Amino acid sequence: MTGLGSLVRLALRRDRLLLAVWIIGLVGITLSTASSMEQLYGGAEARQQLTATAGANPAFLAMLGPLYDASTIGGVLAWRWGVFGSLLVGLMSMFLVTRHTRAEEESGRLELIGSAVVSRHAPLAAAVVVALLASTVIGLLVALGLTGMGQSAAGSFAFGLAFASVGWVFTGVGAVSAQLSESARTANSISGAVLGVAYLLRAVGDAAGDEGPTWLGWLSPLGWFQQARAFAGDRYWVLLLPVALFAVLLVAASTLVTKRDIGGGLLPTRLGPARAPGSLSSAFGLAWRLQRGMLIGWTLSLLVLGVVYGSVAGGVEEMLNGNPALEKIISQMGGAGAIVDVYLASIVGIIALFSAIYVVQATLRLRTEETEFRAEPVLATPVSRFAWVGSHLLFATVGTAVVLAAAGVGAGVVHGVRVGDVGGQVVRLVGAALTHVPAVWVVAGLALVLFALVPKLSSASWAVIVVFLVLGQLGPLLQLDQWAMDLSPFTHIPKVPGADVTAAPLLWLTLVAAGLVAVGFAGLRRRDVG
């Protein structure tokens, strides 16, 4: 571990702003959510009603997990924010590890560092230490903050440590992924796929009910967060599972790092044919070759996610059973169908945020091509910058519609089978999903502007998604001013199915996206490639 201390200090210095944003943001959002919960569900009657409705409903179980104990604000917080918050902690950890391992190798800096008095394992160990510190600090600050707000210390620390444990696991996942691929982008994609599978296993296991495969939740680190049951028994022993998995992953990563060359991956880049096919003679053909794997993967993933969420849509109606007061309110709003539409609109909004991850990946492929010195040879040919950027942006924009339509098809088919109207439900939910396309295009435009004007800050595109996630999912709960929530393009999308669709907000969002793209093209013309 020679040089470990120096590399840790270097990483902390380089990421001092980034880490501050992650830590302050996640801790602040968590504590603000807890404060808002106290205002919304401060009374015992309100929490009991929550338990009787959303807390035991398959649809809400799939989205948020089980509500084990609503007698305390901490228990409601663990249900309402736990899954999404721990998901963000996992993303932070895997991004940090990739940034200080595989990305450093791609840039050539790690080879220079390795020529000094630095051991082979020190760079990987430094990245792991920084990611562990970040997630642990977040967990401890959350625990201390909840304790200071009057919640039980045992429950607060169970929540905080379980929160951090997801970061520990995905620190290990990121460390292993960094050994497999030659590019940081692919390493992040592998880690992201593992995170997506973990979310899916948790959703299926939670929504299964007592007679279904609830054991699937035990296969997911996100499920372990819930099984710790913060404020509802405080099962600290469950935290041994993420610790054990992290240890296994760390041993695997430290072993694999010695089995490959610096700059190489255990999964070598596949050599292509000696002669290129005619399809690669254009910028569009090259973009299709580079983008197709990701587009197919995201299409299949959101199709499956749509199937999972659509399969539990019928369970929303069970919220009305045994609750005459709620049934009366819902009947005044439009009957049982209305509450199902509210649920479907919610899950379509969540899926649209997932599709924004795809569109950022597709857009930032331009930055990958530039930093890996493949863009310059392409632009040295008669291919213009407009054609090069436009070909990749085409897959980001059209691909958005493809992946969202796939999610709508998945949800529409399974929900349509239940209600006996497959064709009608597929049309409704595909239409609802496609309604979010202009909002996702705005995200693509922002990513392009960052790439064109401040390429070194292109990765800030991921922060844009996190901000929109917080504004969309927690904005009303945090009682933010409407102008703040309006900063997210997803706020302006009609809540379909169920709500009336007006063309004005969709047209305005499309114009904003087009304006951002125009700014991006103009900025790219004014800077040097590389």
Coordinates of C-alpha atoms in Angstrom, one line a residue:
M1 CA 0.0 0.0 0.0
T2 CA 2.9 2.3 -0.6
G3 CA 1.6 5.8 -1.5
L4 CA -1.9 5.1 -0.3
G5 CA -2.0 8.2 2.0
S6 CA -0.8 10.5 -0.7
L7 CA -3.3 9.2 -3.2
V8 CA -6.2 9.6 -0.7
R9 CA -5.2 13.2 0.0
L10 CA -4.9 13.8 -3.8
A11 CA -8.4 12.4 -4.4
L12 CA -9.9 14.3 -1.6
R13 CA -8.3 17.5 -2.8
R14 CA -9.5 17.0 -6.4
D15 CA -13.0 16.1 -5.3
R16 CA -13.5 18.5 -2.5
L17 CA -16.2 20.4 -4.3
L18 CA -17.9 17.3 -5.7
L19 CA -17.9 15.5 -2.4
A20 CA -19.3 18.5 -0.6
V21 CA -22.1 18.7 -3.1
W22 CA -23.0 15.0 -2.7
I23 CA -22.7 15.0 1.1
I24 CA -24.5 18.2 1.8
G25 CA -27.1 17.5 -0.8
L26 CA -28.0 14.0 0.4
V27 CA -27.9 14.8 4.1
G28 CA -29.9 18.0 3.5
I29 CA -32.5 16.4 1.4
T30 CA -33.0 13.5 3.9
L31 CA -33.3 15.8 6.9
S32 CA -35.6 18.2 5.0
T33 CA -37.8 15.3 4.1
A34 CA -38.0 14.2 7.7
S35 CA -39.0 17.7 8.7
S36 CA -41.7 17.8 6.0
M37 CA -42.9 14.4 7.2
E38 CA -43.4 15.8 10.6
Q39 CA -45.6 18.5 9.3
L40 CA -47.7 16.2 7.0
Y41 CA -47.9 13.1 9.2
G42 CA -47.4 14.6 12.6
G43 CA -50.7 13.2 13.9
A44 CA -51.2 9.5 14.8
E45 CA -54.4 9.3 12.8
A46 CA -52.7 10.5 9.6
R47 CA -50.0 7.8 10.0
Q48 CA -52.5 5.1 10.7
Q49 CA -54.4 6.0 7.5
L50 CA -51.1 5.9 5.6
T51 CA -50.4 2.4 7.0
A52 CA -53.9 1.2 6.0
T53 CA -53.6 2.5 2.4
A54 CA -50.3 3.0 0.7
G55 CA -48.1 1.2 3.3
A56 CA -49.6 -2.2 2.5
N57 CA -50.4 -1.8 -1.2
P58 CA -48.6 -3.8 -3.9
A59 CA -48.2 -0.8 -6.2
F60 CA -46.7 1.3 -3.5
L61 CA -44.6 -1.6 -2.3
A62 CA -43.1 -1.9 -5.7
M63 CA -42.3 1.9 -5.8
L64 CA -41.2 2.5 -2.2
G65 CA -41.0 -0.8 -0.3
P66 CA -42.9 -1.8 2.8
L67 CA -43.9 0.6 5.6
Y68 CA -42.9 -1.4 8.6
D69 CA -43.9 1.1 11.3
A70 CA -45.7 4.4 10.8
S71 CA -45.9 5.2 14.5
T72 CA -42.8 7.5 14.2
I73 CA -41.7 10.0 11.7
G74 CA -38.5 8.1 11.2
G75 CA -40.5 5.0 10.2
V76 CA -42.4 7.0 7.5
L77 CA -39.1 8.6 6.3
A78 CA -37.5 5.2 5.9
W79 CA -40.4 4.2 3.7
R80 CA -40.9 7.4 1.7
W81 CA -37.2 8.3 1.0
G82 CA -35.1 5.2 1.9
V83 CA -35.1 3.5 -1.5
F84 CA -34.5 6.6 -3.6
G85 CA -32.0 8.0 -1.2
S86 CA -29.9 4.8 -1.0
L87 CA -30.1 4.5 -4.8
L88 CA -28.3 7.9 -5.0
V89 CA -25.7 6.9 -2.4
G90 CA -25.0 3.8 -4.5
L91 CA -24.6 6.0 -7.7
M92 CA -22.3 8.3 -5.9
S93 CA -20.0 5.5 -4.7
M94 CA -19.7 3.7 -8.0
F95 CA -19.0 7.0 -9.8
L96 CA -16.3 8.0 -7.3
V97 CA -14.5 4.6 -7.7
T98 CA -14.6 4.7 -11.5
R99 CA -13.4 8.3 -11.5
H100 CA -10.3 7.5 -9.5
T101 CA -9.5 4.1 -11.2
R102 CA -10.6 3.4 -14.7
A103 CA -10.9 7.1 -15.7
E104 CA -7.4 7.8 -14.5
E105 CA -6.1 4.9 -16.5
E106 CA -7.8 6.1 -19.6
S107 CA -6.3 9.6 -19.3
G108 CA -2.8 8.1 -18.8
R109 CA -2.3 9.8 -15.4
L110 CA -2.4 6.5 -13.5
E111 CA 0.6 5.2 -15.5
L112 CA 2.6 8.3 -14.6
I113 CA 1.6 7.9 -10.9
G114 CA 2.6 4.2 -11.1
S115 CA 6.0 5.1 -12.3
A116 CA 6.6 6.7 -8.9
V117 CA 7.0 4.9 -5.6
V118 CA 3.4 3.7 -5.6
S119 CA 2.3 0.1 -5.2
R120 CA 0.0 -1.7 -7.7
H121 CA -2.9 -1.8 -5.3
A122 CA -2.6 1.8 -3.9
P123 CA -4.7 3.6 -6.6
L124 CA -7.6 1.1 -6.2
A125 CA -7.3 1.3 -2.4
A126 CA -7.4 5.1 -2.5
A127 CA -10.5 5.2 -4.6
V128 CA -12.2 2.7 -2.3
V129 CA -11.2 4.6 0.8
V130 CA -12.6 7.9 -0.6
A131 CA -15.9 6.3 -1.6
L132 CA -16.2 4.5 1.8
L133 CA -15.5 7.8 3.6
A134 CA -18.1 9.6 1.6
S135 CA -20.9 7.1 2.1
T136 CA -20.1 6.6 5.8
V137 CA -20.0 10.4 6.5
I138 CA -23.4 10.7 4.8
G139 CA -24.8 7.9 7.0
L140 CA -23.4 9.3 10.2
L141 CA -24.5 12.9 9.5
V142 CA -28.0 11.6 8.7
A143 CA -28.1 9.6 11.9
L144 CA -26.9 12.5 14.0
G145 CA -29.4 14.9 12.3
L146 CA -32.4 12.6 12.9
T147 CA -31.4 12.1 16.5
G148 CA -31.2 15.9 16.9
M149 CA -34.7 16.1 15.5
G150 CA -36.0 14.0 18.3
Q151 CA -36.0 10.5 16.7
S152 CA -34.7 7.5 18.6
A153 CA -30.9 7.1 18.5
A154 CA -31.2 3.4 17.8
G155 CA -33.5 3.9 14.8
S156 CA -31.5 6.9 13.6
F157 CA -28.2 5.0 13.5
A158 CA -29.9 1.9 12.0
F159 CA -31.2 4.2 9.2
G160 CA -27.9 6.0 8.7
L161 CA -25.8 2.9 8.6
A162 CA -28.2 1.1 6.3
F163 CA -28.2 4.2 4.1
A164 CA -24.4 4.1 4.0
S165 CA -24.2 0.3 3.5
V166 CA -25.6 0.6 0.0
G167 CA -22.7 2.9 -0.8
W168 CA -20.3 0.3 0.6
V169 CA -21.7 -2.4 -1.6
F170 CA -21.5 -0.3 -4.8
T171 CA -18.0 0.8 -3.9
G172 CA -17.1 -2.8 -4.2
V173 CA -19.2 -3.2 -7.4
G174 CA -17.4 -0.2 -8.9
A175 CA -14.0 -1.6 -8.0
V176 CA -14.7 -4.9 -9.7
S177 CA -16.3 -3.2 -12.8
A178 CA -13.2 -1.0 -13.2
Q179 CA -11.1 -4.1 -13.7
L180 CA -13.4 -5.6 -16.4
S181 CA -13.5 -2.9 -19.0
E182 CA -11.0 -0.7 -20.7
S183 CA -13.2 2.4 -20.5
A184 CA -14.8 4.3 -17.6
R185 CA -18.0 4.6 -19.6
T186 CA -18.4 0.8 -19.8
A187 CA -17.3 0.3 -16.2
N188 CA -20.1 2.8 -15.1
S189 CA -22.5 1.0 -17.4
I190 CA -21.7 -2.4 -15.8
S191 CA -22.1 -0.9 -12.3
G192 CA -25.3 0.8 -13.3
A193 CA -26.7 -2.4 -14.7
V194 CA -26.0 -4.1 -11.3
L195 CA -27.8 -1.2 -9.5
G196 CA -30.7 -1.6 -11.9
V197 CA -31.0 -5.3 -11.3
A198 CA -30.8 -4.6 -7.5
Y199 CA -33.7 -2.1 -7.8
L200 CA -35.7 -4.6 -9.9
L201 CA -35.2 -7.5 -7.5
R202 CA -36.3 -5.3 -4.6
A203 CA -39.4 -4.1 -6.5
V204 CA -40.5 -7.6 -7.4
G205 CA -39.8 -9.0 -4.0
D206 CA -41.6 -6.2 -2.2
A207 CA -44.7 -6.3 -4.4
A208 CA -45.0 -10.1 -4.3
G209 CA -46.9 -10.2 -1.1
D210 CA -46.7 -12.9 1.5
E211 CA -47.4 -15.7 -1.0
G212 CA -45.0 -14.5 -3.6
P213 CA -41.2 -14.7 -4.0
T214 CA -40.4 -12.2 -1.3
W215 CA -37.0 -13.8 -1.0
L216 CA -36.0 -11.8 -4.1
G217 CA -35.7 -8.7 -1.9
W218 CA -33.0 -10.5 0.1
L219 CA -30.8 -10.7 -3.0
S220 CA -30.7 -6.9 -3.4
P221 CA -28.6 -4.4 -1.4
L222 CA -31.5 -2.1 -1.6
G223 CA -33.6 -4.8 0.0
W224 CA -31.1 -5.1 2.8
F225 CA -31.6 -1.5 3.5
Q226 CA -35.3 -2.1 4.1
Q227 CA -34.7 -5.4 6.0
A228 CA -32.6 -3.4 8.6
R229 CA -36.0 -2.0 9.6
A230 CA -34.9 1.3 10.9
F231 CA -37.3 2.6 13.5
A232 CA -39.2 -0.7 13.3
G233 CA -37.0 -3.2 15.3
D234 CA -33.6 -1.9 14.2
R235 CA -32.1 -5.1 13.0
Y236 CA -28.4 -4.2 13.0
W237 CA -27.4 -7.8 12.2
V238 CA -28.7 -7.3 8.6
L239 CA -25.8 -4.8 8.1
L240 CA -23.4 -7.8 8.2
L241 CA -24.7 -8.8 4.7
P242 CA -23.5 -5.6 2.9
V243 CA -20.2 -5.7 4.9
A244 CA -19.6 -9.3 3.9
L245 CA -20.5 -8.6 0.2
F246 CA -18.2 -5.6 0.2
A247 CA -15.3 -7.7 1.6
V248 CA -15.8 -10.3 -1.1
L249 CA -16.0 -7.7 -3.9
L250 CA -12.9 -5.9 -2.5
V251 CA -10.9 -9.2 -2.5
A252 CA -12.0 -9.9 -6.0
A253 CA -11.1 -6.4 -7.2
S254 CA -7.7 -6.5 -5.5
T255 CA -7.0 -9.9 -7.1
L256 CA -8.1 -8.9 -10.6
V257 CA -6.1 -5.7 -10.6
T258 CA -2.9 -7.8 -10.7
K259 CA -4.2 -9.9 -13.5
R260 CA -4.2 -7.2 -16.2
D261 CA -2.0 -4.5 -17.6
I262 CA -2.5 -0.9 -16.8
G263 CA -4.8 0.6 -19.3
G264 CA -6.2 -2.8 -20.2
G265 CA -9.3 -4.7 -19.0
L266 CA -10.0 -8.3 -18.2
L267 CA -12.6 -8.1 -21.0
P268 CA -10.4 -7.1 -23.9
T269 CA -11.8 -5.0 -26.7
R270 CA -13.0 -7.3 -29.4
L271 CA -11.2 -6.9 -32.7
G272 CA -13.3 -6.0 -35.7
P273 CA -13.0 -7.4 -39.2
A274 CA -10.0 -6.4 -41.3
R275 CA -12.3 -4.5 -43.7
A276 CA -15.0 -2.2 -42.5
P277 CA -18.6 -2.7 -43.7
G278 CA -20.1 -0.1 -46.0
S279 CA -22.4 1.1 -43.1
L280 CA -19.4 2.7 -41.4
S281 CA -18.7 5.0 -44.3
S282 CA -21.0 7.7 -42.8
A283 CA -21.2 9.5 -39.5
F284 CA -24.6 8.0 -38.9
G285 CA -23.4 4.5 -39.5
L286 CA -20.6 4.9 -37.0
A287 CA -22.9 6.4 -34.4
W288 CA -25.3 3.5 -34.8
R289 CA -22.4 1.0 -34.3
L290 CA -21.4 2.8 -31.1
Q291 CA -24.9 3.4 -29.7
R292 CA -26.8 0.3 -30.7
G293 CA -25.7 -1.9 -27.7
M294 CA -26.8 0.8 -25.2
L295 CA -30.0 1.5 -27.0
I296 CA -31.0 -2.2 -27.1
G297 CA -30.0 -2.7 -23.4
W298 CA -32.0 0.3 -22.2
T299 CA -35.0 -0.7 -24.3
L300 CA -35.1 -4.2 -22.8
S301 CA -34.5 -2.9 -19.3
L302 CA -37.4 -0.3 -19.4
L303 CA -39.6 -2.9 -21.0
V304 CA -39.1 -5.2 -18.0
L305 CA -39.5 -2.3 -15.6
G306 CA -42.8 -1.4 -17.3
V307 CA -44.0 -5.0 -16.9
V308 CA -43.1 -5.0 -13.2
Y309 CA -44.9 -1.7 -12.4
G310 CA -47.9 -2.5 -14.7
S311 CA -48.4 -5.9 -13.0
V312 CA -49.2 -4.2 -9.7
A313 CA -51.4 -1.4 -11.0
G314 CA -54.5 -3.3 -10.1
G315 CA -53.5 -3.4 -6.4
V316 CA -54.0 0.3 -6.1
E317 CA -57.7 -0.2 -6.0
E318 CA -57.3 -2.3 -2.8
M319 CA -56.5 1.0 -1.1
L320 CA -60.2 1.8 -1.2
N321 CA -61.3 -1.4 0.6
G322 CA -62.1 -1.0 4.2
N323 CA -61.6 2.8 4.1
P324 CA -65.0 4.4 3.5
A325 CA -63.7 8.0 3.9
L326 CA -61.0 7.5 1.3
E327 CA -63.5 5.7 -1.0
K328 CA -65.9 8.7 -0.8
I329 CA -63.1 11.1 -1.7
I330 CA -61.9 9.0 -4.6
S331 CA -65.4 8.5 -5.9
Q332 CA -65.9 12.3 -5.9
M333 CA -62.6 12.6 -8.0
G334 CA -63.8 10.0 -10.5
G335 CA -64.0 6.6 -9.1
A336 CA -61.6 3.7 -8.7
G337 CA -60.2 4.2 -12.2
A338 CA -58.9 7.6 -11.2
I339 CA -56.7 6.3 -8.4
V340 CA -55.2 3.7 -10.8
D341 CA -54.5 6.5 -13.3
V342 CA -52.7 8.5 -10.6
Y343 CA -50.5 5.5 -9.9
L344 CA -49.8 4.9 -13.6
A345 CA -48.9 8.6 -14.1
S346 CA -46.5 8.3 -11.2
I347 CA -44.7 5.3 -12.5
V348 CA -44.5 6.8 -16.0
G349 CA -42.8 9.8 -14.4
I350 CA -40.3 7.7 -12.6
I351 CA -39.6 5.7 -15.8
A352 CA -39.1 9.0 -17.7
L353 CA -36.4 9.9 -15.2
F354 CA -34.7 6.6 -15.8
S355 CA -34.8 7.3 -19.6
A356 CA -33.0 10.6 -18.8
I357 CA -30.0 8.5 -17.7
Y358 CA -30.0 6.9 -21.1
V359 CA -30.1 10.2 -22.9
V360 CA -27.2 11.6 -20.9
Q361 CA -25.2 8.4 -21.6
A362 CA -26.0 8.7 -25.3
T363 CA -25.1 12.4 -25.5
L364 CA -21.9 12.1 -23.5
R365 CA -20.7 9.4 -25.9
L366 CA -19.4 12.4 -27.8
R367 CA -17.1 13.3 -24.9
T368 CA -15.9 9.7 -24.7
E369 CA -15.0 9.7 -28.4
E370 CA -13.2 13.0 -27.9
T371 CA -11.1 12.1 -24.9
E372 CA -10.1 8.8 -26.3
F373 CA -8.8 10.6 -29.5
R374 CA -11.2 8.9 -31.9
A375 CA -13.1 12.1 -32.8
E376 CA -10.2 13.9 -34.3
P377 CA -9.5 11.3 -37.0
V378 CA -13.2 11.2 -37.9
L379 CA -13.3 15.0 -38.2
A380 CA -10.2 15.0 -40.3
T381 CA -12.2 13.4 -43.1
P382 CA -15.0 15.2 -44.9
V383 CA -17.3 14.6 -42.0
S384 CA -18.4 17.9 -40.5
R385 CA -18.8 18.7 -36.8
F386 CA -22.5 19.1 -37.4
A387 CA -22.8 15.6 -38.9
W388 CA -20.7 14.1 -36.2
V389 CA -22.6 15.6 -33.3
G390 CA -26.0 15.3 -35.0
S391 CA -25.6 11.6 -35.6
H392 CA -25.0 10.9 -32.0
L393 CA -27.7 13.3 -30.9
L394 CA -30.2 11.6 -33.2
F395 CA -29.8 8.4 -31.2
A396 CA -30.2 10.3 -27.9
T397 CA -33.4 12.0 -29.1
V398 CA -35.1 9.2 -31.1
G399 CA -33.7 6.6 -28.7
T400 CA -35.6 8.4 -25.9
A401 CA -38.9 7.8 -27.7
V402 CA -37.9 4.1 -28.3
V403 CA -37.1 3.3 -24.6
L404 CA -40.1 5.1 -23.3
A405 CA -42.4 3.4 -25.8
A406 CA -41.0 0.1 -24.7
A407 CA -41.8 0.9 -21.0
G408 CA -45.3 1.8 -22.1
V409 CA -45.8 -1.4 -24.0
G410 CA -44.6 -3.5 -21.1
A411 CA -46.9 -1.7 -18.6
G412 CA -49.8 -1.6 -21.0
V413 CA -49.7 -5.3 -21.9
V414 CA -49.8 -6.7 -18.4
H415 CA -52.3 -4.1 -17.1
G416 CA -54.4 -4.6 -20.2
V417 CA -54.5 -8.3 -19.6
R418 CA -55.9 -7.7 -16.1
V419 CA -58.6 -5.3 -17.2
G420 CA -59.4 -7.1 -20.4
D421 CA -58.3 -4.3 -22.8
V422 CA -54.7 -5.0 -24.0
G423 CA -54.9 -2.8 -27.1
G424 CA -56.5 0.1 -25.4
Q425 CA -54.1 0.1 -22.4
V426 CA -51.1 -0.3 -24.6
V427 CA -52.1 2.8 -26.6
R428 CA -52.9 4.8 -23.4
L429 CA -49.6 4.0 -21.7
V430 CA -47.4 4.3 -24.7
G431 CA -49.0 7.7 -25.3
A432 CA -48.5 8.6 -21.6
A433 CA -44.8 7.6 -21.8
L434 CA -44.2 9.5 -25.0
T435 CA -45.6 12.6 -23.5
H436 CA -42.5 12.9 -21.4
V437 CA -40.2 12.9 -24.5
P438 CA -39.9 16.7 -24.7
A439 CA -38.8 16.9 -21.0
V440 CA -36.1 14.3 -21.6
W441 CA -35.0 16.2 -24.7
V442 CA -34.3 19.2 -22.4
V443 CA -31.9 17.0 -20.4
A444 CA -30.2 16.0 -23.7
G445 CA -29.9 19.7 -24.6
L446 CA -28.3 20.6 -21.2
A447 CA -25.8 17.7 -21.6
L448 CA -24.9 18.9 -25.1
V449 CA -24.4 22.5 -23.9
L450 CA -22.1 21.3 -21.1
F451 CA -20.1 19.2 -23.6
A452 CA -19.8 22.0 -26.1
L453 CA -19.1 24.9 -23.8
V454 CA -17.4 23.4 -20.7
P455 CA -16.4 19.9 -21.8
K456 CA -14.5 19.2 -18.5
L457 CA -17.7 19.6 -16.7
S458 CA -19.7 17.3 -18.9
S459 CA -20.2 14.9 -16.0
A460 CA -22.3 17.6 -14.3
S461 CA -25.1 16.3 -16.5
W462 CA -25.6 13.6 -14.0
A463 CA -26.2 16.2 -11.3
V464 CA -28.9 17.7 -13.4
I465 CA -30.8 14.4 -13.3
V466 CA -30.4 14.2 -9.5
V467 CA -31.8 17.7 -9.2
F468 CA -34.8 16.9 -11.4
L469 CA -35.4 13.7 -9.4
V470 CA -35.4 15.6 -6.1
L471 CA -37.7 18.4 -7.5
G472 CA -40.1 15.9 -9.0
Q473 CA -40.3 13.3 -6.3
L474 CA -39.8 15.4 -3.2
G475 CA -40.7 18.9 -4.3
P476 CA -44.3 18.8 -3.0
L477 CA -43.3 16.9 0.1
L478 CA -40.6 19.5 0.9
Q479 CA -43.2 22.2 0.2
L480 CA -40.9 24.0 -2.2
D481 CA -42.1 27.1 -4.0
Q482 CA -43.7 26.5 -7.3
W483 CA -41.0 28.4 -9.2
A484 CA -38.4 26.0 -7.8
M485 CA -40.3 22.9 -8.9
D486 CA -40.9 24.6 -12.3
L487 CA -37.1 24.4 -12.9
S488 CA -37.6 20.8 -13.7
P489 CA -39.0 20.1 -17.2
F490 CA -40.8 17.1 -15.9
T491 CA -43.0 19.3 -13.7
H492 CA -44.6 20.8 -16.8
I493 CA -45.6 17.4 -18.3
P494 CA -49.4 16.6 -17.9
K495 CA -50.0 13.8 -15.4
V496 CA -51.1 11.3 -17.9
P497 CA -52.9 9.0 -18.1
G498 CA -55.9 10.6 -16.4
A499 CA -55.1 14.3 -17.0
D500 CA -56.0 16.3 -20.1
V501 CA -53.0 16.8 -22.5
T502 CA -52.4 20.3 -23.7
A503 CA -50.0 21.0 -26.4
A504 CA -48.6 24.3 -25.0
P505 CA -46.2 22.9 -22.4
L506 CA -45.0 20.2 -24.7
L507 CA -44.3 22.7 -27.5
W508 CA -42.5 25.1 -25.1
L509 CA -40.3 22.2 -23.8
T510 CA -39.5 21.2 -27.3
L511 CA -38.5 24.8 -28.2
V512 CA -36.3 25.0 -25.1
A513 CA -34.6 21.7 -26.0
A514 CA -34.1 23.0 -29.6
G515 CA -32.6 26.2 -28.3
L516 CA -30.2 24.3 -26.0
V517 CA -29.2 22.1 -29.0
A518 CA -28.6 25.3 -31.1
V519 CA -26.4 26.7 -28.3
G520 CA -24.5 23.5 -28.1
F521 CA -23.8 23.4 -31.8
A522 CA -22.7 27.0 -31.8
G523 CA -20.4 26.5 -28.9
L524 CA -18.8 23.4 -30.4
R525 CA -17.9 25.3 -33.5
R526 CA -16.0 27.8 -31.4
R527 CA -13.7 25.4 -29.5
D528 CA -10.9 23.0 -30.4
V529 CA -11.6 19.3 -30.4
G530 CA -9.8 17.7 -27.4

